[in-house]
Tab-separated table of C-alpha atoms in Angstrom:
chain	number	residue	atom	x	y	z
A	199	UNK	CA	0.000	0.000	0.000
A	200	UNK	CA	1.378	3.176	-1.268
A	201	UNK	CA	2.053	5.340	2.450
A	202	UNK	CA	1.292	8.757	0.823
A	203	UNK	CA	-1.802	7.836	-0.249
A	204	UNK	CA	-5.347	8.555	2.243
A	205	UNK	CA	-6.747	5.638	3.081
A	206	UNK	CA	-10.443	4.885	3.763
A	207	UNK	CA	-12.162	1.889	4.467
A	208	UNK	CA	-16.019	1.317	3.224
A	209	UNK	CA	-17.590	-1.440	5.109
A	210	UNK	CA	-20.762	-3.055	3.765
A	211	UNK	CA	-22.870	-6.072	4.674
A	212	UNK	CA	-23.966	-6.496	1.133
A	213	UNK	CA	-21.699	-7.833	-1.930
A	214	UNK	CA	-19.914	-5.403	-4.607
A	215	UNK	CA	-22.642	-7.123	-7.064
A	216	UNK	CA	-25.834	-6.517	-4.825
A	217	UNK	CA	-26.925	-3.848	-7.360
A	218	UNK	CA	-28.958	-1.466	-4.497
A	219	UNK	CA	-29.060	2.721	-5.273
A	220	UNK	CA	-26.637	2.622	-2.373
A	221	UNK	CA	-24.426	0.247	-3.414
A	222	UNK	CA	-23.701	1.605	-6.689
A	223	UNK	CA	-23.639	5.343	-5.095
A	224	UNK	CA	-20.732	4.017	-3.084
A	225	UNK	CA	-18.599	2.661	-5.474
A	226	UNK	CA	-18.777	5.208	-7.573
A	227	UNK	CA	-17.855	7.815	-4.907
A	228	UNK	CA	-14.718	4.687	-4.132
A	229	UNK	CA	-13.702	5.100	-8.012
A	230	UNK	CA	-13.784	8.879	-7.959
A	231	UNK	CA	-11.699	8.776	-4.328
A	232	UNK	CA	-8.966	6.510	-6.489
A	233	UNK	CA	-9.096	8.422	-9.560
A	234	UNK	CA	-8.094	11.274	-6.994
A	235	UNK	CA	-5.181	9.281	-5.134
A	236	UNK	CA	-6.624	7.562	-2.146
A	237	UNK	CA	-6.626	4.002	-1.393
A	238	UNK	CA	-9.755	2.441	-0.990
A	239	UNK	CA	-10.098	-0.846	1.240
A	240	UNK	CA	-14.117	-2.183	0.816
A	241	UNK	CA	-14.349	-4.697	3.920
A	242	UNK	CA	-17.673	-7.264	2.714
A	243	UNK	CA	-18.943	-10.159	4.899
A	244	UNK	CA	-17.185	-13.902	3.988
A	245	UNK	CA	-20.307	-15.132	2.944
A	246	UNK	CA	-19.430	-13.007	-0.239
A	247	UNK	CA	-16.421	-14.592	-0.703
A	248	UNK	CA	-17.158	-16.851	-3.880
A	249	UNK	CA	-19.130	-13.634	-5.976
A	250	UNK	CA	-16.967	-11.657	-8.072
A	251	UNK	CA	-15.866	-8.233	-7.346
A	252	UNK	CA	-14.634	-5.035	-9.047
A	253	UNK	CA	-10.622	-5.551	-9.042
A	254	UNK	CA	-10.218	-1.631	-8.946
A	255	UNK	CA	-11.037	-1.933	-5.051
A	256	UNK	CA	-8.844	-4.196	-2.328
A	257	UNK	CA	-11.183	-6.387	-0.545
A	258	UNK	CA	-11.231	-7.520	2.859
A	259	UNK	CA	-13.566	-10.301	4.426
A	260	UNK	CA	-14.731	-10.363	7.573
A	261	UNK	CA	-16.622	-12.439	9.542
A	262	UNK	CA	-19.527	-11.824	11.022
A	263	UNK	CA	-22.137	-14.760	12.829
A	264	UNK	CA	-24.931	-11.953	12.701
A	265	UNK	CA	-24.554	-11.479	8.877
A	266	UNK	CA	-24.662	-15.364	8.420
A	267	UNK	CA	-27.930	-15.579	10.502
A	268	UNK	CA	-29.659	-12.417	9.506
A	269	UNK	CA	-28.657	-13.129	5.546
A	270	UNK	CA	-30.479	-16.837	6.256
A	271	UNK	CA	-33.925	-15.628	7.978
A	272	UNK	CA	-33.740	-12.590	4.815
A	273	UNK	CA	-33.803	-10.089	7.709
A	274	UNK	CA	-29.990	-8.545	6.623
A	275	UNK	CA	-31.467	-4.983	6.650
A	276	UNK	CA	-32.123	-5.476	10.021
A	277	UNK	CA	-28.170	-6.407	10.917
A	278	UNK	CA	-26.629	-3.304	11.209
A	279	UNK	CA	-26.966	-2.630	14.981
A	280	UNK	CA	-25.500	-6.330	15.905
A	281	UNK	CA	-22.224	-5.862	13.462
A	282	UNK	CA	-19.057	-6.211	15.004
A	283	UNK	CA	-15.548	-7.106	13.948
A	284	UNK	CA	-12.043	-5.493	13.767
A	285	UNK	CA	-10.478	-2.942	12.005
A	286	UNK	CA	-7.330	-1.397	13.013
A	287	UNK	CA	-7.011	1.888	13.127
A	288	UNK	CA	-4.263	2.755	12.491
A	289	UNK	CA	-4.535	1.637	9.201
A	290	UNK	CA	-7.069	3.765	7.971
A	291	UNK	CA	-7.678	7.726	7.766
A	292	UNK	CA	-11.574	7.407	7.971
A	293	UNK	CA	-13.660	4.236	8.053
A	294	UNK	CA	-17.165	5.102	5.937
A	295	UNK	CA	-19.986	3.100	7.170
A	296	UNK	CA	-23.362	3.761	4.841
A	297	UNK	CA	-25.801	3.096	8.373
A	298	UNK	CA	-26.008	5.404	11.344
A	299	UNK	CA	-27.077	1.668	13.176
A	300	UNK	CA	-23.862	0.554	13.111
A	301	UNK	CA	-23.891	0.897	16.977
A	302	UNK	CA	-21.551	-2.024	18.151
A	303	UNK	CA	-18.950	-0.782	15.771
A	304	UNK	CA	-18.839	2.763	16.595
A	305	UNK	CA	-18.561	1.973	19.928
A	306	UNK	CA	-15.748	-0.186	19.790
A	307	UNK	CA	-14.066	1.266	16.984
A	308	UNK	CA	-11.789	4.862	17.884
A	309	UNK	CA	-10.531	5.889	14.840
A	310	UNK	CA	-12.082	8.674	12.452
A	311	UNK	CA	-15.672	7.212	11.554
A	312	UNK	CA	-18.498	8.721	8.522
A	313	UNK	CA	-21.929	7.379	9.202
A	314	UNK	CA	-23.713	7.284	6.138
A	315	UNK	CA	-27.621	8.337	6.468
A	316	UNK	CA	-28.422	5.436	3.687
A	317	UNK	CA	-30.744	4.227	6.021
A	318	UNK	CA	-32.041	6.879	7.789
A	319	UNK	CA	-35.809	6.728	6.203
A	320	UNK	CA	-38.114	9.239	5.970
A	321	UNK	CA	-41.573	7.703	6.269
A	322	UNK	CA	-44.841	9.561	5.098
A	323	UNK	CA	-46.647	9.670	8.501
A	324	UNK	CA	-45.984	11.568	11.392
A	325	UNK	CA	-46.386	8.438	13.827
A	326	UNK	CA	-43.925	6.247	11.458
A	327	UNK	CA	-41.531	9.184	11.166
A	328	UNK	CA	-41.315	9.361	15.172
A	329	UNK	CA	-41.427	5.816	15.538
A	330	UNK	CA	-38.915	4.890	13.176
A	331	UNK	CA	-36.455	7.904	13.455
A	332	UNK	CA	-36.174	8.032	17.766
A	333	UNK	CA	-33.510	5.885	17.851
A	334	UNK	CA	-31.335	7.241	15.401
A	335	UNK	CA	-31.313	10.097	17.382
A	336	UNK	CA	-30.747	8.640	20.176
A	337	UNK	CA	-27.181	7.052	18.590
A	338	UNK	CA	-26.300	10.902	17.849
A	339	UNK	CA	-27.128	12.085	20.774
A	340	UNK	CA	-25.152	9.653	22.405
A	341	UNK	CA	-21.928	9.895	20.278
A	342	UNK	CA	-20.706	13.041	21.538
A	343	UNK	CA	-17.369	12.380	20.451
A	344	UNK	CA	-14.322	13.821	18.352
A	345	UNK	CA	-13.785	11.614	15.898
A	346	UNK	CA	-17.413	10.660	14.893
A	347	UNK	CA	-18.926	12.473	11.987
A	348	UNK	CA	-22.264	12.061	10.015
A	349	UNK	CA	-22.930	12.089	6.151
A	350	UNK	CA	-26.132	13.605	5.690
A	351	UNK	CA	-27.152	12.189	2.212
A	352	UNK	CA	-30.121	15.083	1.344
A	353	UNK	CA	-30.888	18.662	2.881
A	354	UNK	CA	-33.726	17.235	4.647
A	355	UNK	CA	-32.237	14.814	6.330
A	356	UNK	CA	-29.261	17.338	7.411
A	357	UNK	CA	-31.912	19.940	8.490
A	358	UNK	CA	-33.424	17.276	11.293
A	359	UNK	CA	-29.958	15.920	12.489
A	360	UNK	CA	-27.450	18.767	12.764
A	361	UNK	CA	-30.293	19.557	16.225
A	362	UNK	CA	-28.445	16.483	17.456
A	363	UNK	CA	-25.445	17.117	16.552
A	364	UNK	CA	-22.901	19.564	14.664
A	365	UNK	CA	-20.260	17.073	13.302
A	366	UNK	CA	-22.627	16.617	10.440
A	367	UNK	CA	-22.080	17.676	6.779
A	368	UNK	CA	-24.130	17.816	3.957
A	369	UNK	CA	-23.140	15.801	0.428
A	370	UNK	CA	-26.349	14.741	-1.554
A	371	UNK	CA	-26.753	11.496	-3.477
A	372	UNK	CA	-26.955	11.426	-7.253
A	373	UNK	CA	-28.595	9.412	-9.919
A	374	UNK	CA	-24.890	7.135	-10.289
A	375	UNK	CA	-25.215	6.063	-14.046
A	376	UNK	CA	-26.709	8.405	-16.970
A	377	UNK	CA	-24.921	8.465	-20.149
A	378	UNK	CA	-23.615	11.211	-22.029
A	379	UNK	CA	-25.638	10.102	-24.917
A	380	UNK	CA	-29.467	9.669	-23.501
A	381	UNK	CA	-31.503	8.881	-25.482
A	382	UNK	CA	-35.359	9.315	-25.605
A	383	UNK	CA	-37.594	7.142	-27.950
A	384	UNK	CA	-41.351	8.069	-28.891
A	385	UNK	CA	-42.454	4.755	-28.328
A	386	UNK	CA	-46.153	3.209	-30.041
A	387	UNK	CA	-47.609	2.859	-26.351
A	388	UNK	CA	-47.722	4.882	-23.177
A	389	UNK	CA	-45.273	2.635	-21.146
A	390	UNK	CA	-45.587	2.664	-16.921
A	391	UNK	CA	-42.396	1.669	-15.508
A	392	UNK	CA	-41.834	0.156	-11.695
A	393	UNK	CA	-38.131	0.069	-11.087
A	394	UNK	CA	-37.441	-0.726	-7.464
A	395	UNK	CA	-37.025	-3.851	-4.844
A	396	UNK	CA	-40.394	-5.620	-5.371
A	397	UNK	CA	-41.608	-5.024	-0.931
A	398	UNK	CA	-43.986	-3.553	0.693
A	399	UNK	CA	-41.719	-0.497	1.561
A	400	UNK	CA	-41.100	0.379	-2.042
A	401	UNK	CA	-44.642	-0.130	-2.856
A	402	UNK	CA	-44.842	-3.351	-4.988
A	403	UNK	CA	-47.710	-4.990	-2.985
A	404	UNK	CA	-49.777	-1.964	-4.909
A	405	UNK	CA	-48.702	-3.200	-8.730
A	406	UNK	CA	-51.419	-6.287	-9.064
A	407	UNK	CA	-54.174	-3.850	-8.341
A	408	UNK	CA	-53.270	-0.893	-10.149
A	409	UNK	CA	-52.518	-2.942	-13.633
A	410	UNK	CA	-56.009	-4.759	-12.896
A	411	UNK	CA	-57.569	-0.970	-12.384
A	412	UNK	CA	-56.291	0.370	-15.320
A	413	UNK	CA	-56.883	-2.654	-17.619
A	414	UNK	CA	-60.000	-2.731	-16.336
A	415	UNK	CA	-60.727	0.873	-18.642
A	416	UNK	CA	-60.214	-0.999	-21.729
A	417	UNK	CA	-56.945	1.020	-22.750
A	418	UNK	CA	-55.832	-0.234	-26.054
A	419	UNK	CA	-51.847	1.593	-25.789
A	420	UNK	CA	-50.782	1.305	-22.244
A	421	UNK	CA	-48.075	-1.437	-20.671
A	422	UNK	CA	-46.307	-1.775	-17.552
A	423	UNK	CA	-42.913	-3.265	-17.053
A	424	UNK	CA	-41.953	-4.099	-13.854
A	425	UNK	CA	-38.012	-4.243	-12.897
A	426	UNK	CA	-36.479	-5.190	-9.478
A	427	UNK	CA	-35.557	-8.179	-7.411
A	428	UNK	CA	-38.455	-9.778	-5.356
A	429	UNK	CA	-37.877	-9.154	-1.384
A	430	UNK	CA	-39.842	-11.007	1.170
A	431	UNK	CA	-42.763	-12.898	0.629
A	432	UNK	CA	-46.130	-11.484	-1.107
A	433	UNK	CA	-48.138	-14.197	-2.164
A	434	UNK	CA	-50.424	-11.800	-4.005
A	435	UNK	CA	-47.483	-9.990	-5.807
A	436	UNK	CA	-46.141	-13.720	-6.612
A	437	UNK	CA	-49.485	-14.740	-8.340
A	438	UNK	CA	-49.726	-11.450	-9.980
A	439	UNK	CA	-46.228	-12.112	-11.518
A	440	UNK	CA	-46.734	-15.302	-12.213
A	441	UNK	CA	-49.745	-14.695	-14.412
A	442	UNK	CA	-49.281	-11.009	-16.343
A	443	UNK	CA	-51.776	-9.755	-18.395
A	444	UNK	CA	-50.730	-9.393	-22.057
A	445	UNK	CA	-49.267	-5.901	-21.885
A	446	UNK	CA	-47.474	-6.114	-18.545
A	447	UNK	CA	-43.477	-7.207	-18.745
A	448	UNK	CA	-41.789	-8.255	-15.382
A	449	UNK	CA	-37.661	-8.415	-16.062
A	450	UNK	CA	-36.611	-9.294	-12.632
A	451	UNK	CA	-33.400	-7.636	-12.103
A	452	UNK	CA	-31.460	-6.220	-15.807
A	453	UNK	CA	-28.258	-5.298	-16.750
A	454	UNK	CA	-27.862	-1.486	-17.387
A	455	UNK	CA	-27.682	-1.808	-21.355
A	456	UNK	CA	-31.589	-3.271	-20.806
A	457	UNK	CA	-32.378	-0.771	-17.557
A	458	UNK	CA	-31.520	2.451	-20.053
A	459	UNK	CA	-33.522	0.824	-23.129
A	460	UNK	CA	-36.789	0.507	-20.893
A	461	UNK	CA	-36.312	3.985	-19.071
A	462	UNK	CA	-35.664	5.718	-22.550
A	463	UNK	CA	-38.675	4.387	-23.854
A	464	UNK	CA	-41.159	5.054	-20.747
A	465	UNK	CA	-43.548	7.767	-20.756
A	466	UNK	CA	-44.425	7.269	-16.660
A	467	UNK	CA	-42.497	6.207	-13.389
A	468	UNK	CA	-44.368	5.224	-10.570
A	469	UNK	CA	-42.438	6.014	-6.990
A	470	UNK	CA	-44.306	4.005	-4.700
A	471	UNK	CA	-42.239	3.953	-1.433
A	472	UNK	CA	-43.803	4.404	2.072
A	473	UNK	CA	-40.285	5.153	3.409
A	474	UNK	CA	-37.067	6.654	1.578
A	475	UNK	CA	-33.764	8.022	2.469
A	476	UNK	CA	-32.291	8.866	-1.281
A	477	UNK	CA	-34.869	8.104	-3.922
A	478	UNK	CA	-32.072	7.318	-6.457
A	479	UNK	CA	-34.602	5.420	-9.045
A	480	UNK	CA	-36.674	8.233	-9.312
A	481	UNK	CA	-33.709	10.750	-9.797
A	482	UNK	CA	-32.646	8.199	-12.470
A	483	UNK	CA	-36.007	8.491	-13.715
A	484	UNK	CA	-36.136	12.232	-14.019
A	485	UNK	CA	-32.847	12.222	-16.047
A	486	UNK	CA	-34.753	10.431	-18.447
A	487	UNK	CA	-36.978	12.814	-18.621
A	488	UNK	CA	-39.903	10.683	-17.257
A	489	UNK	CA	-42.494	12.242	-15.218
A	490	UNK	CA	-43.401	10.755	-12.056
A	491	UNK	CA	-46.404	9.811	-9.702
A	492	UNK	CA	-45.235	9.663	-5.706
A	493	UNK	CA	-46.648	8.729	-2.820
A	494	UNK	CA	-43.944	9.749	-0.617
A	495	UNK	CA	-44.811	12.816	0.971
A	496	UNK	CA	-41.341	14.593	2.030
A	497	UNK	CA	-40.341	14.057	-1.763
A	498	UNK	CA	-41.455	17.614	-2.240
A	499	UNK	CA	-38.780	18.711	0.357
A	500	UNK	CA	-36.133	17.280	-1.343
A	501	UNK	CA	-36.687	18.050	-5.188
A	502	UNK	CA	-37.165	21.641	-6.312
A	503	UNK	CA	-40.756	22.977	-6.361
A	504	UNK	CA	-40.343	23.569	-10.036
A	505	UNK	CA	-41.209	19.671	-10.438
A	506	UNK	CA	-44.348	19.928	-8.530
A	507	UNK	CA	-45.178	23.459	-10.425
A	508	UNK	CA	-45.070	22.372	-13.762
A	509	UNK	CA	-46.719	19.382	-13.140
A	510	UNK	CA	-43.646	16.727	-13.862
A	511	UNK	CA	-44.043	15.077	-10.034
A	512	UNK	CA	-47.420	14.660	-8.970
A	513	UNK	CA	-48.712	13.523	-5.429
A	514	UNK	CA	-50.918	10.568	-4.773
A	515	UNK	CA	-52.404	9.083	-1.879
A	516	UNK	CA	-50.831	5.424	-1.280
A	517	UNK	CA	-54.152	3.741	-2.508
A	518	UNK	CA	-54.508	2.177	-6.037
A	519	UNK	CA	-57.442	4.083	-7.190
A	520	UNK	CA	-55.602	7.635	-6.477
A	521	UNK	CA	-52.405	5.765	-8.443
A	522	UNK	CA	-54.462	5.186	-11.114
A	523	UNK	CA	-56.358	8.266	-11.454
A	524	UNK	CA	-52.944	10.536	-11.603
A	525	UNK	CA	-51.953	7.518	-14.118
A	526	UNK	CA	-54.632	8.414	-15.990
A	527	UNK	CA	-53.994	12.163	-15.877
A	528	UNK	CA	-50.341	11.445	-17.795
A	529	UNK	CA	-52.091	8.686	-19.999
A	530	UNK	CA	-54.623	11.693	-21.734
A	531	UNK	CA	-51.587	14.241	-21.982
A	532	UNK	CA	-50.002	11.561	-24.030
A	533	UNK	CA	-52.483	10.490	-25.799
A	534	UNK	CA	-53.678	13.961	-27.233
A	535	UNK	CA	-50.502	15.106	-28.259
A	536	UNK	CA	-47.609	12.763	-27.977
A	537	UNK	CA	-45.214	14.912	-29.992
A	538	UNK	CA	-45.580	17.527	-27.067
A	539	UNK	CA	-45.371	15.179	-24.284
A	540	UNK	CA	-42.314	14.105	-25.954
A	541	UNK	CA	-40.911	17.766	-25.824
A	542	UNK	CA	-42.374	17.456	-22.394
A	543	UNK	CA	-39.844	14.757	-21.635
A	544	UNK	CA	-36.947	16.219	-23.247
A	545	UNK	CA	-37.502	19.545	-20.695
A	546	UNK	CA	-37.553	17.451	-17.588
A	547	UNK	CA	-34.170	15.697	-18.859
A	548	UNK	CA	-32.621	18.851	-19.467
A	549	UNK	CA	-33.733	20.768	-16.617
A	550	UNK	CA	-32.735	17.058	-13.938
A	551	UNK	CA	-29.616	16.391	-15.723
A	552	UNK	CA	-28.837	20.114	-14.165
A	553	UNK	CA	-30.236	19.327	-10.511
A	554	UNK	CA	-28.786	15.942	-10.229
A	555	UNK	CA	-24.941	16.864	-11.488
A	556	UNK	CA	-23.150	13.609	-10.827
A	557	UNK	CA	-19.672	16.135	-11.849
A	558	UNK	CA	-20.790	18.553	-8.864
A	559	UNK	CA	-22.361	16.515	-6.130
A	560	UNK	CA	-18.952	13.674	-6.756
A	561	UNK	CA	-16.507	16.858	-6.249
A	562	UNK	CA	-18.852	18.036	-2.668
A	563	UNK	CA	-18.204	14.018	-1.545
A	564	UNK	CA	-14.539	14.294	-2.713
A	565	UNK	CA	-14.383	17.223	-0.397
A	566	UNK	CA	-16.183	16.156	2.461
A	567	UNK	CA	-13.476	12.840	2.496
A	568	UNK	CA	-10.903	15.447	2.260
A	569	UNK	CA	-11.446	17.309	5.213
A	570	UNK	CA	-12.885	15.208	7.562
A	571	UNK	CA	-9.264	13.336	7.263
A	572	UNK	CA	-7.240	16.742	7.225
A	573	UNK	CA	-8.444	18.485	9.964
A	574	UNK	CA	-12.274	17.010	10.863
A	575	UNK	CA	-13.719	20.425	9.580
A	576	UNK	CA	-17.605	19.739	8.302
A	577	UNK	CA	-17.278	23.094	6.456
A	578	UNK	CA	-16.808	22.558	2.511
């Protein structure tokens, strides 16, 4: 290991291949911190040990019983807060974990640590958001210490923590692959894309109704295609999936050559998540140029207002018959003058491709690495 070089370590509990918004956020911030002459060490669980990885990264193993058990019941989102193994110190100029959960590490652990608000979800309700946000807190609260800092991944999520705590610093997420190229087709049908895990947080227990609703109308030129790992069991969702109607397309999970083809060719992106922290797929989505229906609530505090003004992001309520309706809205635009909605979709390309500057927000992260080591300052 070159000795001049700043070293960080990334630890994850998921492979280099899981494919997650995260996961792919991460590793392109690790290839833009070795582009710019640090050493990055990514430190995965052993029970990744047989997948292939990306050989521009070292890769450590560690072990971990909680990982093994968690990964078998399908609960590994859960594992954070029972993590625990070594890294030395002294080897490292900052350790980057993407959970503020990581409690038994940070504990244990006293060199320089970034907690990564990956997982710090913002659910729509007030109860949720109190129920599922307290002990968070309570971690900050409780690390009153030096050499602990926290990555706040969107303003919002910055705005609520730095009243728990000043060692926090603001670097937003951004959409991590859109090509210079982009390319928008003016396809024969009005195409509804899903692109997200297939759970009940992310809003896939809604799909089998909202196709059946909308089929239901008779619409000749609509389709849905559905992309994203199943998570969990839905035996509802399963059925559904296992028996499409004619113009609905479920890929599973796609390489990116087949992820671009369907999002350049999609006229509508449903966001369907209950709970959020960086809704990466829908900033992906928006770079296409694809309008979007939510049903996350405290998307309209992250994105600018201009989205909600001119009609590009539009709110429903998390019930398939609002879904559809707003659906619908899109569906007539389309339909009565697809040349314009076309235009339509080259102006929210142009005007995301701005908001979401990979260039820009990769520079902030760059700089928020570089002075957390130098002299801890959260000031960029």
């Amino acid at each position: 290991m070159d000795s001049e070089k700043k070293r960080v370590a990334i630890v994850s509990k998921f492979s280099l291949s899981f494919g997650g918004g995260g996961e792919h956020w991460i590793q392109k911030v690790a290839q833009y911190l070795t582009q710019n002459g640090y050493h990055v060490t990514f430190f995965i669980p052993d029970i990744y040990k047989n997948e292939k990885n990306d050989d521009k990264f070292e890769v450590k193993y560690y072990y971990s019983r909680t990982v093994r058990i968690f990964s078998k019941l399908n609960l590994l989102n859960f594992a954070w807060p029972f993590i625990l193994f070594n890294i030395k110190e002294e080897d490292y100029d900052i350790v980057y974990i993407p959970s503020i959960y990581a409690v038994r590490f940070i504990f244990s652990f006293r060199g320089k640590i970034l907690l990564g608000t990956h997982d710090y979800y913002l659910p729509n309700s007030i109860i949720s958001r109190d129920i599922f946000l307290i002990f968070p807190k309570a971690i900050i609260k409780a690390l009153n210490r030096g050499n602990v800092f926290v990555h706040a991944i969107n303003k919002v999520i910055y705005e609520e923590l730095k009243k728990y705590t000043q060692q926090i610093i603001l670097a937003g997420t951004f959409p991590f692959n859109i090509p210079e190229n982009l390319r928008i087709d003016e396809g024969e049908k009005f195409q509804v894309l899903f692109m997200n895990a297939l759970n009940k947080r992310k809003g896939a227990d809604l799909l089998p109704a909202i196709v059946t609703k909308l089929n239901s109308l008779g619409l000749k030129d609509i389709e849905f295609v559905i992309i994203g790992r199943i998570q969990g069991k839905n035996k509802s969702l399963t059925s559904f999936l296992s028996h499409l109607p004619e113009n609905t397309k479920y890929l599973g999970f796609v390489s990116e050559e087949v992820k671009e083809m369907e999002l350049s060719r999609s006229c509508l992106f449903l966001f369907l998540s209950s709970r959020e922290a960086a809704p990466l797929s829908l900033m992906e989505a928006l770079s296409y140029g694809i309008p979007v229906v939510s049903v996350w609530k405290p998307l309209s505090r992250l994105i600018p207002e201009y989205y909600y003004h001119k009609k590009i992001c539009v709110q429903a309520d998390r019930s398939y018959d609002s879904i559809a309706d707003k659906v619908l809205e899109f569906y007539y635009k389309w339909q009565s003058n697809k040349s314009l909605y076309k235009q339509f979709k080259h102006d929210i390309s142009y005007f995301s491709i701005n908001v979401f500057d990979q260039a820009k927000l990769l520079d902030t992260t760059l700089k928020m690495f570089e002075t957390l080591i130098s002299n801890g300052s959260t000031k960029l």
